[in-house]
């Protein structure tokens, strides 16, 4: 039969080798049958598996288990290799190296690291093949103090990892539980209030950096662009003929967004920088930021929040002020299907969105209507503010 049990001990009488006798269940000297091994056992199974044990019983059970796996066709030598290539943590570290090359933002990578290491803390270097759907379900619901949206995010990270690992190891991927959740509503403002806030942002920021106002104004119009995508635009991502080029969006897809004519003219009046400079960058240092450095993650929201505070508006974030408020107003002019397809671009066909000019033409109608209703709501003079 394949595999055997050995020992480093020798006969204390003659120094001979102690050999395995499965009938007597031990290792004995041929010349002195009363001498048997008491320690330092090891199982060798083929060329790739060697494991040490303190007792014969442990070695025997391990060997029987290997032979059983061979009989049922599930034996994989890599499961017992010294480097433990099927170890959960080792595979996670390999997967994260790949993610560092493909993640679309540092924030995404930080989130992935945080969620996957929750699982590493539980499973460590366990063989990934021993982690089944029941354990995954138990793990997800063992995490306390989080909402179902966060639990769903952890599930997505785990599912992404297991899909990659199981494909790499050519093993079956365990089933994952479905986690249902309801997203909370964002507070929005009517379009007139949005324009009053934009006027106030213009008043408090234009002399500091015009791009603060321009960035928030564009977010209020081009509802397919998320704040972080806008912030990450570089000079080379804005075509002088009127096109925002989002190289990789939240869904890891490229995205092209047509600009309105008046915004093209505004862009053409702005000083140009080197292609790899961020378009939304500081003009001068402000203590924490150096001249030419990219706007911080919350920089636009800082000014939006200050303007809303001046106007007595509370409980509205940057998303709610810009994208969500505009989409809500556009709902009076477009169907949900048209807004999703031509406005926010949720669940739209990737190839159609990327290559077809017709799609861009339809999108520009949505953005033009957004600008039209904003202009209709614009007040002639700046609203009164609560100045300190």
XYZ file of C-alpha atoms in Angstrom:
388
model
C 0.000 0.000 0.000
C 1.112 3.578 -0.661
C 2.830 5.404 2.207
C 4.379 4.154 5.432
C 5.341 5.115 9.000
C 8.980 5.583 10.012
C 10.925 6.638 13.099
C 14.268 8.262 13.827
C 14.755 5.924 16.787
C 16.837 2.742 16.478
C 17.074 -0.497 18.487
C 18.838 0.222 21.807
C 20.262 -3.332 21.782
C 21.808 -3.642 18.322
C 21.292 -0.206 16.814
C 19.172 -1.676 14.018
C 16.308 0.021 12.176
C 12.829 -0.152 13.650
C 10.352 -1.133 10.948
C 6.611 -0.664 10.739
C 4.458 -3.700 11.528
C 0.789 -2.752 10.874
C -0.456 -6.026 12.386
C 1.206 -5.339 15.733
C 0.561 -1.593 15.246
C 4.012 -0.283 15.925
C 7.636 -0.145 14.736
C 9.902 -3.000 15.857
C 13.446 -4.351 15.523
C 13.634 -7.524 13.412
C 16.305 -9.059 15.622
C 14.833 -7.971 18.944
C 11.060 -8.085 18.570
C 10.449 -6.762 22.052
C 12.042 -3.408 21.163
C 9.557 -0.888 19.712
C 9.596 2.837 18.861
C 8.167 5.240 21.430
C 8.633 8.662 19.810
C 9.747 10.643 16.726
C 7.346 9.045 14.231
C 6.916 10.364 10.697
C 4.633 9.517 7.796
C 5.989 9.578 4.260
C 3.432 9.443 1.470
C 4.907 9.620 -1.991
C 7.576 12.213 -2.642
C 5.617 15.237 -1.550
C 4.170 14.446 1.862
C 6.228 14.062 5.053
C 4.794 14.812 8.480
C 6.057 14.144 12.016
C 4.082 12.901 15.052
C 4.696 12.284 18.720
C 2.667 9.048 18.882
C 2.128 6.030 16.668
C -1.670 6.405 16.922
C -1.555 9.933 15.455
C 0.697 8.804 12.599
C -1.532 5.815 11.885
C -4.701 7.948 11.694
C -2.995 10.416 9.386
C -1.786 7.674 7.031
C -5.215 6.015 6.964
C -6.738 9.379 6.109
C -4.392 9.901 3.183
C -5.155 6.450 1.802
C -8.877 7.103 2.136
C -8.569 10.380 0.195
C -6.699 8.525 -2.568
C -9.490 5.920 -2.737
C -12.231 8.563 -2.986
C -10.251 10.635 -5.518
C -9.854 13.775 -3.380
C -6.169 13.521 -2.474
C -4.150 16.638 -3.346
C -0.474 16.585 -2.451
C -0.422 20.382 -2.190
C -2.674 20.196 0.883
C 0.243 18.734 2.846
C 3.176 20.646 1.392
C 5.452 22.354 3.888
C 4.644 25.816 2.499
C 0.895 25.158 2.862
C -0.009 26.640 -0.552
C -3.706 26.138 0.214
C -3.460 28.117 3.475
C -6.126 30.835 3.665
C -3.803 33.651 4.777
C -1.125 32.810 2.218
C -3.702 32.883 -0.576
C -5.119 36.163 0.735
C -1.667 37.772 0.620
C -1.175 36.599 -2.979
C -4.629 37.899 -3.934
C -3.940 41.283 -2.337
C -0.730 41.650 -4.360
C -2.866 41.352 -7.488
C -5.467 43.738 -6.074
C -2.789 46.371 -5.490
C -2.188 46.387 -9.237
C -5.865 46.428 -10.262
C -7.774 48.366 -7.564
C -9.243 51.556 -9.016
C -8.424 53.681 -5.944
C -6.440 53.570 -2.694
C -9.713 53.839 -0.787
C -11.047 50.698 -2.499
C -7.859 48.831 -1.604
C -8.098 49.957 2.047
C -11.671 48.677 2.235
C -10.697 45.329 0.699
C -7.802 44.939 3.146
C -10.000 45.743 6.131
C -12.767 43.304 5.187
C -10.605 40.340 4.134
C -8.434 40.546 7.254
C -11.543 40.121 9.386
C -11.621 36.596 7.921
C -7.862 36.079 8.259
C -8.198 36.774 11.991
C -10.665 33.863 12.200
C -9.298 31.297 9.735
C -5.580 32.088 9.671
C -3.617 29.483 7.696
C -6.410 26.939 7.526
C -6.626 24.975 4.295
C -9.111 26.871 2.159
C -10.688 23.592 1.071
C -11.819 22.973 4.645
C -13.851 26.231 4.760
C -17.399 25.465 3.621
C -20.548 27.510 3.046
C -21.794 26.925 6.610
C -18.603 28.380 8.103
C -18.776 31.350 5.741
C -22.366 32.001 6.792
C -21.449 31.677 10.486
C -18.506 34.033 10.026
C -20.562 36.736 8.296
C -23.215 36.732 10.994
C -20.711 36.535 13.844
C -19.616 40.111 13.169
C -21.435 42.392 15.578
C -22.088 46.104 15.489
C -22.420 46.482 11.696
C -25.346 47.100 9.357
C -26.516 44.751 6.642
C -24.956 46.958 3.940
C -21.536 46.550 5.585
C -22.175 42.817 6.014
C -23.006 42.626 2.310
C -19.773 44.473 1.467
C -17.750 41.939 3.501
C -19.583 39.120 1.734
C -18.716 40.653 -1.669
C -15.005 40.883 -0.797
C -14.984 37.280 0.467
C -16.851 36.053 -2.606
C -14.402 37.840 -4.897
C -11.483 36.219 -3.073
C -12.948 32.701 -2.994
C -13.889 32.888 -6.688
C -10.288 33.812 -7.548
C -8.726 31.238 -5.187
C -10.965 28.333 -6.229
C -10.359 29.033 -9.903
C -6.618 29.192 -9.246
C -6.610 25.899 -7.315
C -9.177 24.234 -9.616
C -11.519 23.403 -6.751
C -15.237 23.940 -6.242
C -16.222 27.314 -4.775
C -18.473 27.171 -1.702
C -21.954 28.710 -1.874
C -22.376 32.176 -0.404
C -25.447 33.406 1.490
C -27.581 36.179 0.056
C -27.639 39.258 2.262
C -30.523 41.637 1.708
C -30.438 45.233 2.827
C -32.234 48.488 2.191
C -30.174 51.599 1.522
C -31.019 54.607 3.629
C -32.469 57.669 1.919
C -30.186 60.620 1.292
C -31.521 64.046 2.118
C -31.943 66.179 -1.000
C -32.866 69.791 -1.690
C -35.071 71.317 -4.358
C -33.376 72.760 -7.393
C -33.897 76.366 -6.248
C -32.145 75.659 -2.955
C -29.357 73.850 -4.807
C -28.730 76.946 -6.910
C -28.759 79.199 -3.840
C -26.091 76.966 -2.297
C -24.041 77.098 -5.511
C -24.258 80.893 -5.473
C -23.013 80.911 -1.880
C -20.181 78.509 -2.771
C -19.212 80.891 -5.577
C -19.154 83.812 -3.127
C -16.999 82.125 -0.476
C -14.590 80.223 -2.719
C -14.102 81.896 -6.105
C -11.338 84.181 -4.832
C -9.580 81.165 -3.261
C -9.810 78.765 -6.198
C -12.465 78.881 -8.980
C -12.255 75.101 -9.361
C -13.997 74.617 -6.010
C -17.167 76.153 -7.427
C -16.660 74.598 -10.867
C -16.233 71.104 -9.393
C -19.452 71.291 -7.353
C -21.328 72.882 -10.259
C -20.213 70.082 -12.584
C -21.214 67.434 -10.036
C -24.667 69.041 -9.992
C -24.969 68.704 -13.769
C -23.080 65.588 -14.866
C -24.911 63.140 -12.639
C -23.060 60.122 -14.025
C -19.816 61.342 -12.416
C -19.248 60.581 -8.746
C -17.391 63.066 -6.505
C -14.253 60.929 -6.254
C -14.215 60.367 -10.023
C -14.423 64.126 -10.534
C -11.646 64.745 -7.992
C -9.379 62.186 -9.715
C -9.636 63.781 -13.165
C -6.250 64.708 -14.559
C -5.563 67.269 -17.265
C -5.326 64.479 -19.856
C -8.770 63.191 -18.834
C -10.547 66.332 -20.078
C -10.668 66.660 -23.844
C -10.460 70.248 -25.075
C -13.355 69.487 -27.465
C -15.636 68.648 -24.568
C -15.311 65.181 -23.098
C -14.654 63.900 -19.598
C -12.713 60.631 -19.750
C -13.185 58.531 -16.605
C -10.581 55.756 -17.169
C -11.996 53.416 -14.499
C -15.202 54.046 -12.579
C -16.723 52.347 -9.519
C -17.672 49.287 -11.595
C -14.149 49.086 -13.130
C -15.495 50.268 -16.489
C -14.198 53.176 -18.578
C -16.696 56.017 -18.945
C -16.994 58.926 -21.385
C -19.123 61.942 -20.439
C -19.982 64.659 -22.967
C -19.644 68.271 -21.757
C -22.108 71.085 -22.401
C -20.984 73.941 -24.624
C -20.795 76.558 -21.857
C -18.666 74.242 -19.743
C -16.370 73.637 -22.703
C -15.875 77.396 -22.924
C -15.186 77.629 -19.175
C -12.644 74.829 -19.439
C -10.891 76.500 -22.360
C -10.367 79.653 -20.276
C -8.694 77.739 -17.436
C -4.864 77.606 -17.233
C -3.607 74.259 -18.522
C -1.145 72.017 -16.712
C 0.968 69.013 -17.544
C -1.063 65.941 -18.609
C -0.565 64.060 -15.329
C -1.448 66.972 -13.057
C -4.807 66.674 -11.315
C -7.283 69.163 -12.758
C -8.789 69.827 -9.327
C -5.650 70.979 -7.542
C -4.681 73.652 -5.047
C -3.438 76.922 -6.474
C -1.517 77.830 -3.324
C -0.493 76.114 -0.136
C -2.841 76.106 2.821
C -0.762 74.441 5.525
C -1.637 70.808 4.927
C -1.693 70.975 1.125
C 1.085 72.047 -1.218
C 0.508 74.153 -4.347
C -0.382 71.849 -7.256
C -1.503 68.979 -5.033
C -4.831 67.245 -5.567
C -7.950 68.330 -3.699
C -8.501 66.162 -0.630
C -11.353 63.659 -0.464
C -13.599 66.007 1.528
C -12.364 69.319 0.152
C -15.377 70.095 -2.054
C -17.756 68.943 0.669
C -16.007 71.285 3.122
C -17.053 74.298 1.059
C -20.484 72.897 0.246
C -21.097 72.315 3.954
C -19.882 75.813 4.850
C -22.211 77.347 2.248
C -25.173 75.286 3.479
C -24.411 76.270 7.071
C -24.398 79.927 6.024
C -27.852 79.396 4.512
C -29.205 77.428 7.466
C -29.339 74.070 5.611
C -28.476 70.949 7.616
C -28.319 67.195 7.065
C -27.379 67.257 3.367
C -24.098 65.804 2.115
C -22.280 66.509 -1.160
C -23.987 63.600 -2.930
C -27.393 64.808 -1.769
C -26.749 68.426 -2.729
C -25.461 67.636 -6.224
C -26.237 64.309 -7.879
C -29.277 63.191 -5.891
C -31.012 66.569 -5.884
C -30.509 67.002 -9.629
C -31.691 63.464 -10.446
C -34.782 64.012 -8.283
C -35.601 67.184 -10.242
C -34.924 65.475 -13.584
C -37.478 62.823 -12.657
C -40.183 65.271 -13.774
C -38.765 65.303 -17.311
C -37.353 61.792 -17.910
C -38.421 58.242 -17.149
C -36.444 56.185 -14.627
C -35.167 54.037 -17.486
C -33.861 57.055 -19.417
C -32.252 58.554 -16.317
C -30.467 55.289 -15.503
C -29.384 54.710 -19.072
C -28.500 58.237 -20.181
C -28.038 60.102 -16.898
C -26.542 58.199 -13.997
C -25.428 55.341 -16.331
C -26.341 52.685 -13.807
C -26.617 49.190 -15.313
C -25.978 50.347 -18.857
C -24.309 48.246 -21.542
C -20.533 48.665 -21.320
C -19.707 48.386 -25.032
C -22.624 50.635 -26.035
C -21.654 53.253 -23.487
C -18.013 53.210 -24.456
C -18.177 53.290 -28.231
C -21.562 54.506 -29.471
C -21.892 58.218 -30.225
C -25.683 57.880 -29.980
C -25.376 57.129 -26.286
C -23.349 60.285 -25.722
C -25.905 62.331 -27.659
C -28.730 61.034 -25.470
C -26.697 61.766 -22.340
C -26.116 65.358 -23.357
C -29.893 65.870 -23.469
C -30.089 64.878 -19.806
C -27.208 67.161 -18.825
C -28.669 70.021 -20.884
C -32.006 69.653 -19.113
C -30.182 69.639 -15.777
C -28.472 72.898 -16.660
C -31.734 74.372 -18.006
C -33.724 73.762 -14.828
C -30.794 74.988 -12.755
C -30.646 78.238 -14.735
C -34.416 78.662 -14.349
C -33.985 78.366 -10.590
C -30.918 80.575 -10.316
C -31.451 83.689 -8.265
C -30.290 86.987 -9.728
C -28.310 88.070 -6.670
C -26.491 86.055 -4.037
C -28.793 85.024 -1.152
C -28.338 86.516 2.250
C -25.937 84.486 4.344
C -25.405 84.120 8.044
C -22.026 85.764 8.227
C -19.997 85.396 11.373
